[in-house]
Amino acid sequence: MCGRYTLHHSTQEVAERFGVEQALLSLKPRYNVAPSQQVPVITQEREFGLRYLEGYQWGLVPFWAKDASVGQRLINARAETADERPAFKWAIGRRRCIIPADGFYEWKREEKERIPVYFSRPEGELFGLAGLWEEWKRPDGSVLHSCAIMTTVANGLVDPVCTRMPVILRPQDEAAWLDPRNQNVPELMRLLRPYPEDEMEAWLVSQHVNSPFFDDPSCAEPIKDRQETLNWIAASAALLKKQNRLPKRRCVRRDHVVPGGQVFFQTKSFTRSDGTRWHPIVDIESGPVFCDCPDFHFRHARHEPDIFTPQFWCKHVARAVENCRRHGEI
């Protein structure tokens, strides 16, 4: 995901870089832009194609929302599913924008610590983040303009730190993304791809950036040599690759025997890369499976019953059961 970024270029520099005809706000250097704040957004007018630089709230509030608080959860839109989700599918066809930036932060989790890493283009060059915008009418009749940043799978530089990254548009793709007359969604979705890792830089930064209230140039200053940071990222990538190759730890215990002699087992065979665990419960006698896997419920709860026969096992449960049987634990 993208939860913080920087923009320390001037209004004139942003206007020249993105061809803005009318700037409706004056920019000041910002080194820790956070959700719920007013952020600079570039939009394009439909009739004459004029580009505007305006201030929108970061956290998209769909036009149909009953409450503006929904924007707190919609700071990012996943490129893979944005054209399907109700909150974004209208905007991706008609209300696209560019959020100017010159760097962004991601955090690497190591045990109980979150280590901030700053990513940017060489020499701190300006770039455009793909975004969506909406307008929502408040109860008093005023209009709230809000936006969300598109994210995609991380490239090789960002992936050891975070599996997602913001969509950085190539300069040649910016016109197609901004043009509101372009409603070819499949073509637009192809623009939302990871930025080349060899055109980016990264370095470790201070923990000061962890606080959204701290906005100072020291947020983006390196605390270690850039080459040392790259070595650390490479080591993290190697460790992650090694962990993904290791066999999953299996721990099966008998939970209880229900009336009728049906024996239930609970397995903790699977731990996702983000640390989320799920605990499928398998009825060996008659076959129904109960699974509290978040992905399982999210994908199937609206379409399938809560009790699954072997024909409808989710892949996580099926793998867990197969592992247990292979090792003689069931």
CSV table of C-alpha atoms in Angstrom, one decimal:
chain,number,residue,atom,x,y,z
A,1,MET,CA,0.0,0.0,0.0
A,2,CYS,CA,1.0,3.7,-0.1
A,3,GLY,CA,0.4,5.5,3.1
A,4,ARG,CA,2.9,8.4,3.1
A,5,TYR,CA,4.7,10.3,0.4
A,6,THR,CA,6.7,13.5,-0.2
A,7,LEU,CA,6.4,16.6,-2.5
A,8,HIS,CA,8.9,19.3,-2.0
A,9,HIS,CA,8.8,20.8,-5.5
A,10,SER,CA,7.3,24.3,-6.0
A,11,THR,CA,3.9,25.1,-7.6
A,12,GLN,CA,5.7,26.3,-10.8
A,13,GLU,CA,7.8,23.2,-11.1
A,14,VAL,CA,4.7,20.9,-10.8
A,15,ALA,CA,2.7,23.0,-13.3
A,16,GLU,CA,5.5,22.9,-15.8
A,17,ARG,CA,6.1,19.2,-15.4
A,18,PHE,CA,2.5,18.2,-15.8
A,19,GLY,CA,1.2,20.9,-18.1
A,20,VAL,CA,-1.1,22.6,-15.6
A,21,GLU,CA,-3.0,25.6,-17.0
A,22,GLN,CA,-4.5,26.8,-13.7
A,23,ALA,CA,-3.1,26.2,-10.2
A,24,LEU,CA,-5.8,26.7,-7.6
A,25,LEU,CA,-3.5,26.3,-4.6
A,26,SER,CA,0.1,27.2,-3.7
A,27,LEU,CA,2.4,24.4,-2.7
A,28,LYS,CA,4.8,24.3,0.1
A,29,PRO,CA,7.5,21.6,0.7
A,30,ARG,CA,6.0,18.6,2.4
A,31,TYR,CA,8.0,15.6,3.6
A,32,ASN,CA,5.4,13.4,5.3
A,33,VAL,CA,2.0,13.6,3.4
A,34,ALA,CA,-0.5,11.4,5.3
A,35,PRO,CA,-4.0,10.2,4.7
A,36,SER,CA,-7.0,12.5,5.6
A,37,GLN,CA,-4.8,15.5,4.7
A,38,GLN,CA,-5.4,17.9,1.8
A,39,VAL,CA,-3.1,16.8,-1.0
A,40,PRO,CA,-2.4,18.4,-4.4
A,41,VAL,CA,-4.2,16.7,-7.3
A,42,ILE,CA,-4.1,17.3,-11.1
A,43,THR,CA,-7.3,16.8,-13.0
A,44,GLN,CA,-8.3,17.5,-16.6
A,45,GLU,CA,-11.4,19.3,-17.7
A,46,ARG,CA,-13.6,17.3,-20.1
A,47,GLU,CA,-14.7,19.9,-22.7
A,48,PHE,CA,-11.5,21.9,-23.4
A,49,GLY,CA,-8.9,19.6,-21.9
A,50,LEU,CA,-7.6,22.2,-19.4
A,51,ARG,CA,-5.5,20.8,-16.5
A,52,TYR,CA,-6.0,22.1,-12.9
A,53,LEU,CA,-4.0,21.7,-9.8
A,54,GLU,CA,-6.3,21.5,-6.8
A,55,GLY,CA,-6.4,20.3,-3.2
A,56,TYR,CA,-8.4,17.2,-2.4
A,57,GLN,CA,-8.8,15.1,0.8
A,58,TRP,CA,-6.7,11.9,0.7
A,59,GLY,CA,-9.2,9.2,1.3
A,60,LEU,CA,-11.9,8.6,-1.3
A,61,VAL,CA,-15.5,9.2,-0.4
A,62,PRO,CA,-17.8,7.7,-3.1
A,63,PHE,CA,-20.7,9.9,-4.3
A,64,TRP,CA,-23.2,7.4,-2.9
A,65,ALA,CA,-21.6,7.1,0.6
A,66,LYS,CA,-23.9,7.9,3.5
A,67,ASP,CA,-21.0,9.1,5.7
A,68,ALA,CA,-17.6,10.7,4.8
A,69,SER,CA,-15.8,8.5,7.4
A,70,VAL,CA,-15.7,5.8,4.7
A,71,GLY,CA,-12.8,7.7,3.2
A,72,GLN,CA,-10.5,6.7,6.1
A,73,ARG,CA,-10.5,3.2,4.7
A,74,LEU,CA,-10.2,4.1,1.0
A,75,ILE,CA,-6.8,5.8,0.7
A,76,ASN,CA,-5.6,3.2,-1.9
A,77,ALA,CA,-7.3,1.4,-4.8
A,78,ARG,CA,-5.8,-2.0,-5.9
A,79,ALA,CA,-5.2,-1.9,-9.7
A,80,GLU,CA,-6.2,-5.5,-10.1
A,81,THR,CA,-9.8,-5.0,-8.7
A,82,ALA,CA,-10.5,-1.3,-9.0
A,83,ASP,CA,-12.8,-1.8,-12.0
A,84,GLU,CA,-14.9,-4.3,-9.9
A,85,ARG,CA,-15.2,-2.6,-6.5
A,86,PRO,CA,-18.3,-0.4,-6.1
A,87,ALA,CA,-16.2,2.4,-4.5
A,88,PHE,CA,-13.9,2.7,-7.5
A,89,LYS,CA,-15.5,1.3,-10.7
A,90,TRP,CA,-17.4,4.6,-11.5
A,91,ALA,CA,-14.3,6.8,-10.9
A,92,ILE,CA,-11.9,4.7,-12.9
A,93,GLY,CA,-14.0,5.2,-16.0
A,94,ARG,CA,-14.6,9.0,-15.6
A,95,ARG,CA,-12.7,10.5,-12.6
A,96,ARG,CA,-9.0,9.9,-12.8
A,97,CYS,CA,-6.3,12.1,-11.6
A,98,ILE,CA,-2.6,12.4,-11.0
A,99,ILE,CA,-1.1,13.0,-7.6
A,100,PRO,CA,2.3,14.7,-8.1
A,101,ALA,CA,5.1,13.3,-5.8
A,102,ASP,CA,8.9,13.0,-5.6
A,103,GLY,CA,9.1,10.0,-3.2
A,104,PHE,CA,7.1,7.7,-1.0
A,105,TYR,CA,7.7,5.6,2.1
A,106,GLU,CA,7.1,1.9,2.8
A,107,TRP,CA,7.8,0.0,6.1
A,108,LYS,CA,9.6,-3.2,6.5
A,109,ARG,CA,8.4,-5.3,9.5
A,110,GLU,CA,11.1,-7.0,11.5
A,111,GLU,CA,9.8,-8.7,14.6
A,112,LYS,CA,8.1,-5.9,16.6
A,113,GLU,CA,9.8,-3.1,14.7
A,114,ARG,CA,8.7,-1.2,11.6
A,115,ILE,CA,11.6,0.2,9.6
A,116,PRO,CA,10.8,3.0,7.2
A,117,VAL,CA,12.4,3.1,3.7
A,118,TYR,CA,12.2,6.0,1.3
A,119,PHE,CA,11.8,5.3,-2.4
A,120,SER,CA,12.3,8.0,-5.2
A,121,ARG,CA,13.4,8.6,-8.7
A,122,PRO,CA,17.1,9.5,-9.3
A,123,GLU,CA,17.9,13.0,-8.3
A,124,GLY,CA,14.5,13.4,-6.6
A,125,GLU,CA,12.7,13.8,-9.9
A,126,LEU,CA,9.0,14.6,-10.0
A,127,PHE,CA,6.6,11.8,-11.0
A,128,GLY,CA,2.9,11.2,-11.2
A,129,LEU,CA,1.0,8.7,-9.1
A,130,ALA,CA,-2.2,7.3,-10.7
A,131,GLY,CA,-5.2,8.3,-8.7
A,132,LEU,CA,-9.0,8.4,-8.6
A,133,TRP,CA,-11.2,11.3,-7.4
A,134,GLU,CA,-14.8,11.7,-6.3
A,135,GLU,CA,-17.1,14.5,-5.1
A,136,TRP,CA,-19.5,13.9,-2.2
A,137,LYS,CA,-22.2,16.3,-1.1
A,138,ARG,CA,-22.2,17.1,2.6
A,139,PRO,CA,-25.5,17.4,4.5
A,140,ASP,CA,-25.1,21.2,4.4
A,141,GLY,CA,-24.9,21.2,0.6
A,142,SER,CA,-21.1,21.8,0.3
A,143,VAL,CA,-19.0,19.5,-1.8
A,144,LEU,CA,-16.1,17.4,-0.6
A,145,HIS,CA,-13.5,16.4,-3.2
A,146,SER,CA,-11.5,13.4,-2.3
A,147,CYS,CA,-9.0,11.0,-3.9
A,148,ALA,CA,-7.3,7.6,-3.6
A,149,ILE,CA,-3.9,6.4,-4.9
A,150,MET,CA,-3.8,3.4,-7.2
A,151,THR,CA,-1.4,0.5,-6.0
A,152,THR,CA,0.0,-2.5,-7.8
A,153,VAL,CA,2.3,-5.4,-7.1
A,154,ALA,CA,5.8,-4.2,-6.0
A,155,ASN,CA,8.8,-4.3,-8.2
A,156,GLY,CA,12.0,-6.0,-7.3
A,157,LEU,CA,13.3,-3.1,-5.3
A,158,VAL,CA,10.2,-2.5,-3.2
A,159,ASP,CA,9.0,-6.1,-2.8
A,160,PRO,CA,11.5,-7.1,0.0
A,161,VAL,CA,10.0,-4.2,2.0
A,162,CYS,CA,6.4,-4.3,1.0
A,163,THR,CA,4.4,-6.4,-1.4
A,164,ARG,CA,2.5,-3.4,-2.8
A,165,MET,CA,3.6,0.0,-4.2
A,166,PRO,CA,1.9,3.0,-5.7
A,167,VAL,CA,1.4,3.1,-9.4
A,168,ILE,CA,3.9,5.5,-10.9
A,169,LEU,CA,2.8,6.5,-14.4
A,170,ARG,CA,5.2,6.6,-17.3
A,171,PRO,CA,5.3,10.2,-18.7
A,172,GLN,CA,3.9,8.9,-22.0
A,173,ASP,CA,0.9,7.3,-20.2
A,174,GLU,CA,-0.1,10.4,-18.2
A,175,ALA,CA,-2.2,12.0,-21.0
A,176,ALA,CA,-4.3,8.9,-21.5
A,177,TRP,CA,-4.8,8.5,-17.8
A,178,LEU,CA,-5.9,12.1,-17.3
A,179,ASP,CA,-8.2,12.4,-20.3
A,180,PRO,CA,-11.8,12.0,-19.0
A,181,ARG,CA,-13.1,11.3,-22.5
A,182,ASN,CA,-11.0,8.1,-22.5
A,183,GLN,CA,-13.4,5.5,-21.0
A,184,ASN,CA,-11.7,2.4,-22.4
A,185,VAL,CA,-11.2,0.8,-19.0
A,186,PRO,CA,-9.3,-2.4,-20.2
A,187,GLU,CA,-6.8,-0.1,-21.9
A,188,LEU,CA,-6.5,2.1,-18.9
A,189,MET,CA,-5.9,-0.9,-16.6
A,190,ARG,CA,-2.9,-1.8,-18.7
A,191,LEU,CA,-1.2,1.4,-17.6
A,192,LEU,CA,-1.3,0.3,-14.0
A,193,ARG,CA,1.9,-1.7,-13.8
A,194,PRO,CA,5.0,-1.7,-11.6
A,195,TYR,CA,7.6,1.0,-12.3
A,196,PRO,CA,11.0,-0.3,-13.4
A,197,GLU,CA,13.2,-1.0,-10.3
A,198,ASP,CA,16.3,0.2,-12.1
A,199,GLU,CA,14.8,3.7,-12.4
A,200,MET,CA,14.3,4.1,-8.7
A,201,GLU,CA,16.4,4.6,-5.6
A,202,ALA,CA,15.9,3.7,-2.0
A,203,TRP,CA,17.4,4.4,1.4
A,204,LEU,CA,16.6,3.9,5.1
A,205,VAL,CA,15.2,6.9,6.9
A,206,SER,CA,14.5,8.0,10.5
A,207,GLN,CA,11.6,6.8,12.6
A,208,HIS,CA,10.4,10.4,12.7
A,209,VAL,CA,8.3,9.7,9.7
A,210,ASN,CA,6.2,7.2,11.7
A,211,SER,CA,4.3,10.2,13.1
A,212,PRO,CA,1.9,11.8,10.6
A,213,PHE,CA,2.3,15.1,12.6
A,214,PHE,CA,6.0,15.3,12.0
A,215,ASP,CA,6.7,17.1,8.7
A,216,ASP,CA,10.3,18.0,8.3
A,217,PRO,CA,13.1,17.6,5.7
A,218,SER,CA,14.8,15.1,8.2
A,219,CYS,CA,12.0,12.6,7.4
A,220,ALA,CA,13.4,11.8,4.0
A,221,GLU,CA,17.1,12.2,4.8
A,222,PRO,CA,19.1,8.9,4.7
A,223,ILE,CA,20.4,7.5,8.0
A,224,LYS,CA,22.6,5.0,6.2
A,225,ASP,CA,24.6,5.0,3.0
A,226,ARG,CA,22.4,4.3,0.0
A,227,GLN,CA,24.6,1.3,-1.1
A,228,GLU,CA,24.2,-0.1,2.5
A,229,THR,CA,20.5,0.3,2.1
A,230,LEU,CA,20.5,-1.7,-1.1
A,231,ASN,CA,22.6,-4.4,0.5
A,232,TRP,CA,20.1,-4.6,3.3
A,233,ILE,CA,17.2,-4.8,0.9
A,234,ALA,CA,19.0,-7.5,-1.1
A,235,ALA,CA,19.6,-9.5,2.1
A,236,SER,CA,15.9,-9.1,3.1
A,237,ALA,CA,14.9,-10.4,-0.4
A,238,ALA,CA,17.2,-13.4,0.0
A,239,LEU,CA,15.8,-14.2,3.4
A,240,LEU,CA,12.2,-13.9,2.2
A,241,LYS,CA,12.9,-16.2,-0.7
A,242,LYS,CA,14.5,-18.7,1.6
A,243,GLN,CA,11.5,-18.6,4.0
A,244,ASN,CA,9.1,-19.2,1.1
A,245,ARG,CA,11.0,-22.3,0.3
A,246,LEU,CA,10.9,-23.7,3.8
A,247,PRO,CA,8.2,-26.4,4.5
A,248,LYS,CA,5.3,-25.1,6.5
A,249,ARG,CA,5.3,-26.0,10.2
A,250,ARG,CA,2.6,-28.6,11.0
A,251,CYS,CA,0.9,-28.9,14.3
A,252,VAL,CA,-2.2,-31.0,14.6
A,253,ARG,CA,-4.1,-31.8,17.7
A,254,ARG,CA,-7.3,-33.5,18.6
A,255,ASP,CA,-9.8,-30.9,19.7
A,256,HIS,CA,-12.8,-32.9,20.8
A,257,VAL,CA,-15.1,-35.8,20.0
A,258,VAL,CA,-18.7,-34.8,19.4
A,259,PRO,CA,-21.7,-37.1,20.1
A,260,GLY,CA,-21.9,-39.7,17.4
A,261,GLY,CA,-18.2,-40.4,17.3
A,262,GLN,CA,-17.2,-37.7,14.8
A,263,VAL,CA,-13.5,-36.8,15.5
A,264,PHE,CA,-12.5,-33.2,14.8
A,265,PHE,CA,-9.0,-31.9,14.3
A,266,GLN,CA,-7.7,-28.4,14.2
A,267,THR,CA,-4.6,-27.7,12.1
A,268,LYS,CA,-2.3,-24.7,12.1
A,269,SER,CA,-0.4,-25.7,9.0
A,270,PHE,CA,-0.6,-22.4,7.2
A,271,THR,CA,0.7,-18.9,7.9
A,272,ARG,CA,0.5,-16.3,5.2
A,273,SER,CA,3.5,-14.1,4.4
A,274,ASP,CA,1.7,-11.2,6.2
A,275,GLY,CA,1.5,-13.2,9.4
A,276,THR,CA,-2.3,-13.9,9.2
A,277,ARG,CA,-3.1,-17.4,10.4
A,278,TRP,CA,-6.2,-19.4,9.7
A,279,HIS,CA,-7.3,-22.6,11.4
A,280,PRO,CA,-9.4,-25.0,9.3
A,281,ILE,CA,-11.4,-27.6,11.3
A,282,VAL,CA,-11.9,-30.9,9.5
A,283,ASP,CA,-14.6,-33.5,10.2
A,284,ILE,CA,-12.9,-36.7,9.2
A,285,GLU,CA,-16.0,-38.8,9.3
A,286,SER,CA,-18.4,-36.9,7.1
A,287,GLY,CA,-16.2,-34.4,5.4
A,288,PRO,CA,-17.6,-30.9,6.1
A,289,VAL,CA,-15.0,-28.3,6.5
A,290,PHE,CA,-15.2,-25.1,8.6
A,291,CYS,CA,-12.6,-22.5,7.8
A,292,ASP,CA,-11.9,-19.1,9.3
A,293,CYS,CA,-9.4,-18.0,6.7
A,294,PRO,CA,-10.1,-14.3,5.9
A,295,ASP,CA,-9.5,-14.8,2.2
A,296,PHE,CA,-11.8,-17.8,2.3
A,297,HIS,CA,-14.7,-15.9,3.8
A,298,PHE,CA,-14.1,-12.8,1.7
A,299,ARG,CA,-14.2,-14.7,-1.6
A,300,HIS,CA,-16.9,-17.3,-0.9
A,301,ALA,CA,-19.2,-16.2,1.9
A,302,ARG,CA,-21.7,-14.5,-0.4
A,303,HIS,CA,-21.8,-17.4,-2.8
A,304,GLU,CA,-21.4,-20.6,-0.9
A,305,PRO,CA,-22.7,-22.1,2.4
A,306,ASP,CA,-20.7,-21.9,5.6
A,307,ILE,CA,-20.2,-25.7,5.7
A,308,PHE,CA,-18.2,-27.1,2.8
A,309,THR,CA,-18.2,-30.6,1.5
A,310,PRO,CA,-14.9,-31.9,0.1
A,311,GLN,CA,-16.0,-30.8,-3.3
A,312,PHE,CA,-16.0,-27.2,-2.2
A,313,TRP,CA,-12.9,-27.1,0.0
A,314,CYS,CA,-11.0,-23.9,-0.4
A,315,LYS,CA,-7.4,-24.3,-1.6
A,316,HIS,CA,-6.0,-23.5,1.9
A,317,VAL,CA,-8.0,-26.2,3.7
A,318,ALA,CA,-7.3,-28.7,0.9
A,319,ARG,CA,-3.6,-28.2,1.2
A,320,ALA,CA,-3.6,-28.4,5.0
A,321,VAL,CA,-5.6,-31.6,4.9
A,322,GLU,CA,-3.3,-33.1,2.3
A,323,ASN,CA,-0.2,-32.2,4.2
A,324,CYS,CA,-1.5,-33.8,7.4
A,325,ARG,CA,-2.5,-37.0,5.6
A,326,ARG,CA,0.9,-37.2,3.8
A,327,HIS,CA,2.7,-37.1,7.1
A,328,GLY,CA,0.4,-39.5,8.8
A,329,GLU,CA,-1.1,-36.9,11.2
A,330,ILE,CA,-4.7,-37.6,10.1
